Coordinates of C-alpha atoms and ligand atoms in Angstrom, one line a residue:
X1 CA 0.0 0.0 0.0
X2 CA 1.7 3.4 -0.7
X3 CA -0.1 6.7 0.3
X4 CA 0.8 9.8 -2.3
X5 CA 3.5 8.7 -4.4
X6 CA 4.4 7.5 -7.3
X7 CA 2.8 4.0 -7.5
X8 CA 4.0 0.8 -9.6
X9 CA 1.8 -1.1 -11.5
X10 CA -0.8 -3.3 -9.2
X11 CA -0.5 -1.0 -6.4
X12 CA -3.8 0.2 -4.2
X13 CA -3.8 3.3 -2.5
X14 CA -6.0 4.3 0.2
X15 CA -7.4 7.9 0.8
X16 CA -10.6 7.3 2.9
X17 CA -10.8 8.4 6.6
X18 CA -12.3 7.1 9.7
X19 CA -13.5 10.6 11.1
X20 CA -15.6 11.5 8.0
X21 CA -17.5 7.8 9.0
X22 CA -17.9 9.2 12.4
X23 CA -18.9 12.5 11.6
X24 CA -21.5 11.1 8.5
X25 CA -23.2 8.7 11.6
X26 CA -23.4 11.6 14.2
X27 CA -25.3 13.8 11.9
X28 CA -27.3 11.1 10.4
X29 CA -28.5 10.2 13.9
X30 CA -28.9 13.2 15.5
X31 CA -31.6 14.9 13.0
X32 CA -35.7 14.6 13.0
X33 CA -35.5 11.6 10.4
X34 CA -32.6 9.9 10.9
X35 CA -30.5 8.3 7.7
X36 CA -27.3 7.0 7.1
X37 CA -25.6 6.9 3.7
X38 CA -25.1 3.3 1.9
X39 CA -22.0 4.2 0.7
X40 CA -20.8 2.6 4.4
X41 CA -22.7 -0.5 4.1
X42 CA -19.9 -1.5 1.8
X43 CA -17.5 -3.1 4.5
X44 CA -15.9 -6.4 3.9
X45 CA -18.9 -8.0 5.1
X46 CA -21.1 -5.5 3.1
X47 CA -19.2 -6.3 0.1
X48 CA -19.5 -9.8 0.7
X49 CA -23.4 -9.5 0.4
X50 CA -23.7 -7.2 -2.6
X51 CA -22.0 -9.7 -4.5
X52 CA -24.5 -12.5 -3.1
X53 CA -27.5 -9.7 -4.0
X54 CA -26.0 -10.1 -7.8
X55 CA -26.8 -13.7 -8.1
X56 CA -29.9 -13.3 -6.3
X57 CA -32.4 -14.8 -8.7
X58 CA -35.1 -11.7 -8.0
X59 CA -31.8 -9.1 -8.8
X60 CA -32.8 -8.5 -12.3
X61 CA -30.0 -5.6 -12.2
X62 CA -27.0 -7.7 -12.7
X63 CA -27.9 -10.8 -15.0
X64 CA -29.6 -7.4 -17.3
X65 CA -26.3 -5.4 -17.4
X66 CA -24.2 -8.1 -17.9
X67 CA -26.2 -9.6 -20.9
X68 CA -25.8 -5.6 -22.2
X69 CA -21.8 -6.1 -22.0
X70 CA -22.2 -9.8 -23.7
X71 CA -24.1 -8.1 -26.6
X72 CA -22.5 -4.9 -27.0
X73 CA -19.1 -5.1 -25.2
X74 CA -17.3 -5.5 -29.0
X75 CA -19.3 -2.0 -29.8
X76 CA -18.7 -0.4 -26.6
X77 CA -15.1 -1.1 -26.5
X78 CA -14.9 0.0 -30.2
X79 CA -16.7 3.5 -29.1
X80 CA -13.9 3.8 -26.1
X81 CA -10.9 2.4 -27.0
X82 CA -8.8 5.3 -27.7
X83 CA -4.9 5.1 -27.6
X84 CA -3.6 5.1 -24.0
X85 CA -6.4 6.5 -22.2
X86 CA -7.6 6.1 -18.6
X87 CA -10.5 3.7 -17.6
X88 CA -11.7 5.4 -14.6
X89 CA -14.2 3.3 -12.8
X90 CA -16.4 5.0 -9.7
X91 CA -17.5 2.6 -7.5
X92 CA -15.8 -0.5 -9.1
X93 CA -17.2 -3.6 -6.8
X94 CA -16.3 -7.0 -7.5
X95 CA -16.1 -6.1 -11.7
X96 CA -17.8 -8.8 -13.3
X97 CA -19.1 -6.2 -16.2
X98 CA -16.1 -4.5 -16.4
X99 CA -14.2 -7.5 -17.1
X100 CA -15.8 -8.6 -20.4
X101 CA -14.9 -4.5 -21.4
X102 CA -11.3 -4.9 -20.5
X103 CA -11.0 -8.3 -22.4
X104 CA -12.8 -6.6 -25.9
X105 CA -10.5 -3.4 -24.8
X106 CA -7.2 -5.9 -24.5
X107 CA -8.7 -7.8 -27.7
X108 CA -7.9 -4.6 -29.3
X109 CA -4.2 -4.1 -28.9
X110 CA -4.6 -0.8 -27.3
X111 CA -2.6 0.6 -24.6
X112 CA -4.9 1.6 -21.2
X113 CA -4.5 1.7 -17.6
X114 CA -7.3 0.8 -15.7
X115 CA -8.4 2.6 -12.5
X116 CA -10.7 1.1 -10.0
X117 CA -12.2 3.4 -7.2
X118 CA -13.9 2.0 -4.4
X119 CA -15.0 3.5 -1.0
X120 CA -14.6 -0.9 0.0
X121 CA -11.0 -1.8 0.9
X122 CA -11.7 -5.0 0.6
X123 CA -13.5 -4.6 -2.9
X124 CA -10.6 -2.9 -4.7
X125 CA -7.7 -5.3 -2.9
X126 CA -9.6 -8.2 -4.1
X127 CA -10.5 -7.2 -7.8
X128 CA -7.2 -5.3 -8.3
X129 CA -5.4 -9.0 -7.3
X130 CA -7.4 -11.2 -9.4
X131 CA -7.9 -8.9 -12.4
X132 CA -3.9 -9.2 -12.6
X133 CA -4.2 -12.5 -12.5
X134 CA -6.9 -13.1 -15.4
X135 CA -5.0 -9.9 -17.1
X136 CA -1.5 -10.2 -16.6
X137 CA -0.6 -7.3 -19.2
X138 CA -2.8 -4.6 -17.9
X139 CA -1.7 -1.6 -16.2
X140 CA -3.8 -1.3 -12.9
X141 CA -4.3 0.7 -9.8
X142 CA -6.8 0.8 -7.4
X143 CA -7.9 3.3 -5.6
X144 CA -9.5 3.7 -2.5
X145 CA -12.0 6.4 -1.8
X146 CA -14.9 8.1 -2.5
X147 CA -15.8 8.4 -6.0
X148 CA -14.3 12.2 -6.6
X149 CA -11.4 12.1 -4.1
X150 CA -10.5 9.1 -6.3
X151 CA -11.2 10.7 -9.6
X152 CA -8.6 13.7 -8.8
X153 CA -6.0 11.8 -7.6
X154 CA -6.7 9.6 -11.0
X155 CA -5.6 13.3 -12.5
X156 CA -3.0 13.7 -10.4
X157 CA -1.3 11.0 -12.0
X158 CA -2.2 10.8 -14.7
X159 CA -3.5 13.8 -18.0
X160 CA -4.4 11.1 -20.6
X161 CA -7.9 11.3 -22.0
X162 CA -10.4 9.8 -19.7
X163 CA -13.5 7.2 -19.6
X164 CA -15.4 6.9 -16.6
X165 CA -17.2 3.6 -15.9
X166 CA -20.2 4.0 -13.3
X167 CA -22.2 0.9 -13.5
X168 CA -24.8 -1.3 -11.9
X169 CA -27.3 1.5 -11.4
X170 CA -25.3 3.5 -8.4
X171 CA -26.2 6.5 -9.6
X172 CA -29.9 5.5 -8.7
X173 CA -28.9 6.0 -5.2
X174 CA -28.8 10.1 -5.4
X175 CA -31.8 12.0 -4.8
X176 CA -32.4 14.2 -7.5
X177 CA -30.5 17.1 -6.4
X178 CA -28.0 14.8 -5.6
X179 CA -28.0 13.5 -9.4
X180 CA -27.4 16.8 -10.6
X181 CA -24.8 17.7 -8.6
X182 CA -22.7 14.9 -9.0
X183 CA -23.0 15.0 -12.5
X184 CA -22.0 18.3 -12.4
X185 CA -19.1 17.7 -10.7
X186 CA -18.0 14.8 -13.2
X187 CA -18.3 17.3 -16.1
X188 CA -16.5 19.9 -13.8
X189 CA -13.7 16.8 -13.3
X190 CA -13.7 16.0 -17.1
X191 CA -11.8 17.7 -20.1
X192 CA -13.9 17.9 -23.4
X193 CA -14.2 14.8 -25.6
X194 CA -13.7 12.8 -22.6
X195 CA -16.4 9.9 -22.2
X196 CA -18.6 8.3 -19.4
X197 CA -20.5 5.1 -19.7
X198 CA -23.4 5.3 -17.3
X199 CA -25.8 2.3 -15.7
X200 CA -29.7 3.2 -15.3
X201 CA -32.0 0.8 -14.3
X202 CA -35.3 1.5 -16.4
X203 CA -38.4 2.2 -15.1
X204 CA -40.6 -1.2 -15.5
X205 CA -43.6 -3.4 -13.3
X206 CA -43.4 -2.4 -10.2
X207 CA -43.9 -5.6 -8.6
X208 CA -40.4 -6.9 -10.8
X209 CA -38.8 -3.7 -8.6
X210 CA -40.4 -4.5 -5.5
X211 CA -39.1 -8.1 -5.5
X212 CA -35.9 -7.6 -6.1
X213 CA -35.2 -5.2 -3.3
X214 CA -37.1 -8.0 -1.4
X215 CA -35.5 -11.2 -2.1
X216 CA -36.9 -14.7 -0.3
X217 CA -33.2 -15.2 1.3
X218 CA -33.0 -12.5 3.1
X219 CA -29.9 -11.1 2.3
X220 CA -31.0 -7.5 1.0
X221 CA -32.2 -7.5 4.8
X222 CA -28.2 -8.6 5.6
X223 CA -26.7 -6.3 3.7
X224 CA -29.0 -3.1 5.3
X225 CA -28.4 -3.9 8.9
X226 CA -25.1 -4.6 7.9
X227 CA -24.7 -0.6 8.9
X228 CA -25.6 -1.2 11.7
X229 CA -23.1 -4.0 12.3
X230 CA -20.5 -1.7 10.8
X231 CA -21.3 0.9 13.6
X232 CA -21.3 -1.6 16.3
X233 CA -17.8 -2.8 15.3
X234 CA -15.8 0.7 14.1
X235 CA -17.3 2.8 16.5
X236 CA -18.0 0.9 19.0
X237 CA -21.7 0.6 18.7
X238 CA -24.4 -1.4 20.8
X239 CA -27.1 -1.9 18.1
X240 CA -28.4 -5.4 18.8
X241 CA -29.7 -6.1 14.6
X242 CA -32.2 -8.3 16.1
X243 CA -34.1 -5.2 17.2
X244 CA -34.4 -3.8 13.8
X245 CA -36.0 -4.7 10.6
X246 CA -35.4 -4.1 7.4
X247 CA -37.9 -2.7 5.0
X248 CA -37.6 -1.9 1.3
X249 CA -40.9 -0.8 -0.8
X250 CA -41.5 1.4 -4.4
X251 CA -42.5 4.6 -3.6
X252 CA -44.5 5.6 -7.1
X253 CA -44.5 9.8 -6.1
X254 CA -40.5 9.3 -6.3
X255 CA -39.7 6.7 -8.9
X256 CA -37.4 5.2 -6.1
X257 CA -37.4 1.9 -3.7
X258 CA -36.2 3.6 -0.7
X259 CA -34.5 1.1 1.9
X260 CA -35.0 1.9 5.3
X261 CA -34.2 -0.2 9.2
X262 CA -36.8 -0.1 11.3
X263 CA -36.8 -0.3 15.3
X264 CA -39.1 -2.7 16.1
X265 CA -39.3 -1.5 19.6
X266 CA -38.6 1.8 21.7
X267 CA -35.0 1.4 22.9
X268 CA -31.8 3.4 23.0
X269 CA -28.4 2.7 21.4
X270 CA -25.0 3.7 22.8
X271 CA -21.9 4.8 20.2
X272 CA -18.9 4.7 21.8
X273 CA -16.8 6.4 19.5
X274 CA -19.2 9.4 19.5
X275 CA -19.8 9.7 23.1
X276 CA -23.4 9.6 22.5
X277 CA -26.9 7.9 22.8
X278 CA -29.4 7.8 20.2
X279 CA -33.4 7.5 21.1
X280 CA -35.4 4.9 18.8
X281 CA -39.5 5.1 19.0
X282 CA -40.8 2.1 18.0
X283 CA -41.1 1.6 14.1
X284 CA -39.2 4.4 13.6
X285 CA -36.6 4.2 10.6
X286 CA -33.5 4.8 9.6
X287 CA -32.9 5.6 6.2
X288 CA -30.5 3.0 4.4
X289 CA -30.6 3.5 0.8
X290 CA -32.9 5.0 -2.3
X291 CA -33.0 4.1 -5.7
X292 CA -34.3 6.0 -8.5
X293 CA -35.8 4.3 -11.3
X294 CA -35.5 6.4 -14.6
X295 CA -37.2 7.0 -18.0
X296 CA -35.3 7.4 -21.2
X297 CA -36.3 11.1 -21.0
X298 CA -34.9 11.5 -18.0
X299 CA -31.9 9.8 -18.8
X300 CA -31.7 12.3 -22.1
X301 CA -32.5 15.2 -19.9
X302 CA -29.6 14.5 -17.6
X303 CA -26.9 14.1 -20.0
X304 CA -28.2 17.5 -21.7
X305 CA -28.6 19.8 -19.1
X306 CA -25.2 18.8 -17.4
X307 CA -22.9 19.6 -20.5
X308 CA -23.0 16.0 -21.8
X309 CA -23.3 14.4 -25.3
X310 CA -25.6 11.3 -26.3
X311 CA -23.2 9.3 -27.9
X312 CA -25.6 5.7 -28.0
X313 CA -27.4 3.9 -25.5
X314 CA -27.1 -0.1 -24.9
X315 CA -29.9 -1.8 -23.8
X316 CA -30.8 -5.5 -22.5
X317 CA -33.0 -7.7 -24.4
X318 CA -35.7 -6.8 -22.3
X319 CA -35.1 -3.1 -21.9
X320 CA -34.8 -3.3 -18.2
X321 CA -31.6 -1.6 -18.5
X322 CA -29.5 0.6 -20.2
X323 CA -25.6 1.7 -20.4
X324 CA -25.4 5.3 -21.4
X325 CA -22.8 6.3 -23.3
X326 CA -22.3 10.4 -23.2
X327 CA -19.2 12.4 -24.1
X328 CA -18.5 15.5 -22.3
X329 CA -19.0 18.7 -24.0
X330 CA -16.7 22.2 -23.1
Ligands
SAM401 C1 -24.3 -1.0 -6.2 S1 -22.6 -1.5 -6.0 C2 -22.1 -1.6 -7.7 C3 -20.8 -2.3 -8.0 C4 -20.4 -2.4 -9.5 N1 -20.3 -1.0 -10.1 C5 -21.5 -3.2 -10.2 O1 -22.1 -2.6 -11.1 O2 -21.6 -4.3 -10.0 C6 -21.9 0.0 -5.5 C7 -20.3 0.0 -5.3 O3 -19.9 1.4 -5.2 C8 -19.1 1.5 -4.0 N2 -19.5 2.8 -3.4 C9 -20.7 3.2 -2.9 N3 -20.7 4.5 -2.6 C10 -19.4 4.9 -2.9 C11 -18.8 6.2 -2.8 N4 -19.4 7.3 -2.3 N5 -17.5 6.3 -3.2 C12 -16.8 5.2 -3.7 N6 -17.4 4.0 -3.8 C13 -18.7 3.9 -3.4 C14 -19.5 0.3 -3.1 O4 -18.5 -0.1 -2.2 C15 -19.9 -0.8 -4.1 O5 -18.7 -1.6 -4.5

């Protein structure tokens, strides 16, 4: 692990800090609705789970973006496989999409380096390992972080023209302001002519949504609480999971499956770390995770109104999903 310097091929840097998790789950707690943000479910063990929610037979999200990189990785690679550029991916997880890219991309004989960013430690060390492994000849660094810490130390080390990868529907998970704002700050982070492939999951029967945010296993339940298991371990939290719930349902005024705990009885919970207790009424919740469902107009409007080009869009047979592509415009 090196921190700031120059790094050698295969090497993972780390630039995420405990205090801001602290600080994030303080606030989150402390207000009138309280909420925590799923970019910290992603621990090992959160990790662990989201890759067990991708082979989850009601997670149509997966098995409908992959099929989009069977069917259209030659095209897509053809589209962004420009001389020694930088694939910059935000939010990289365990890369099973991204791999059938790299090998179309290595198919053809251009030079890239490849740039995973993930807030998970233990999602970059493990798909920056195997990926040299299954691609010996690639130039690789992972990055550790949150997505635009990760992104500017990608320009630190790098000027050659970019191509951000953000898959698997994670920018669902902003609220609309949100949306806008962080693709304003991509285009803000971008040079013209650069490119970014974006995931949307499409809005469809709302019962298909429903059930795949509430899977018969019960690991979309895991991998919520699992927050709450984060807390208890990092900052020394004494959530007992078997006192909350999880519950996930469509909310139609929103377009979004918002993800919530919920305490299934009044009780109080002590964080260590924080030097504080937090008050829980009984079915009250904490806010997990939301995500949007879109429209191809929305998707259109997005990419105009934020300085981006429609270059094509790739859909699944099924057009439950589709992978933007949009170049940036200066
Ligand atoms: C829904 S998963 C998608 C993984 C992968 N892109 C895919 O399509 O299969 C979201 C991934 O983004 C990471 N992540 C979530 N919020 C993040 C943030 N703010 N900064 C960096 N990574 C983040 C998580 O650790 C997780 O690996």
């Amino acid at each position: 692990m090196r921190t700031h310097t120059a790094l050698n091929n295969g090497d993972v840097e780390i630039l995420k800090s405990y205090q801001e998790f602290a600080s994030d789950v303080l606030s989150g707690l402390s207000g009138d609705v309280k909420f925590l943000p799923c970019k910290y479910i992603y621990d090992e063990r959160g990790s662990r789970l989201f890759r067990k929610i991708m082979e989850l037979p009601e997670y149509y999200l997966t098995r409908s973006e992959i099929e989009i990189f069977q069917m259209h990785g030659e095209a897509i690679a053809g589209l962004i496989g420009i001389e020694n550029c930088s694939i910059v991916e935000l939010g990289a997880g365990d890369g099973k999409k991204t791999r059938i890219l790299l090998k179309q991309l290595q198919d053809m004989a251009l030079p890239f380096h490849y740039f995973p960013v993930d807030i998970s430690e233990s999602a970059v060390n493990r798909l920056t390992s195997e990926l040299i492994e299954q691609f010996p000849a690639l130039k690789i660094n992972g990055i550790i972080s949150d997505y635009f810490e990760g992104l500017r130390r990608h320009s630190h080390l790098n000027r050659n023209r970019k191509v951000v990868l953000f898959l698997g529907s994670s920018l669902g998970n902003f609220d609309p302001a949100g949306l806008d704002n962080f693709l304003s700050r991509l285009w803000n982070e971008l040079n013209d002519g650069d490119l970014v492939l974006i995931g949307f999951d499409l809005k469809k029967d709302v019962d298909l949504i429903n059930t795949a945010y509430n899977d018969s296993s019960g690991i979309t339940e895991q991998f919520n609480l699992n927050i709450l298991r984060r807390i208890n371990d990092e900052l020394g939290g004494n959530f007992d999971p078997g006192k909350f719930r999880y519950y996930g349902t469509w909310d139609a005024f929103c377009s979004a499956v918002k993800s919530c705990v919920l305490s299934t009885c009044r009780q109080t919970v002590h964080i260590e770390d924080l030097g504080r207790s937090f008050e829980f009424e009984a079915w009250e919740p904490i806010h997990t995770e939301s995500s949007y469902k879109f429209s191809e107009e929305d998707i259109e409007t997005f990419a105009l109104k934020n300085g981006f080009d429609v270059i094509r869009n790739f859909y699944d047979k099924k057009r439950y999903f589709v992978d933007a592509l949009w170049q940036v415009r200066k």
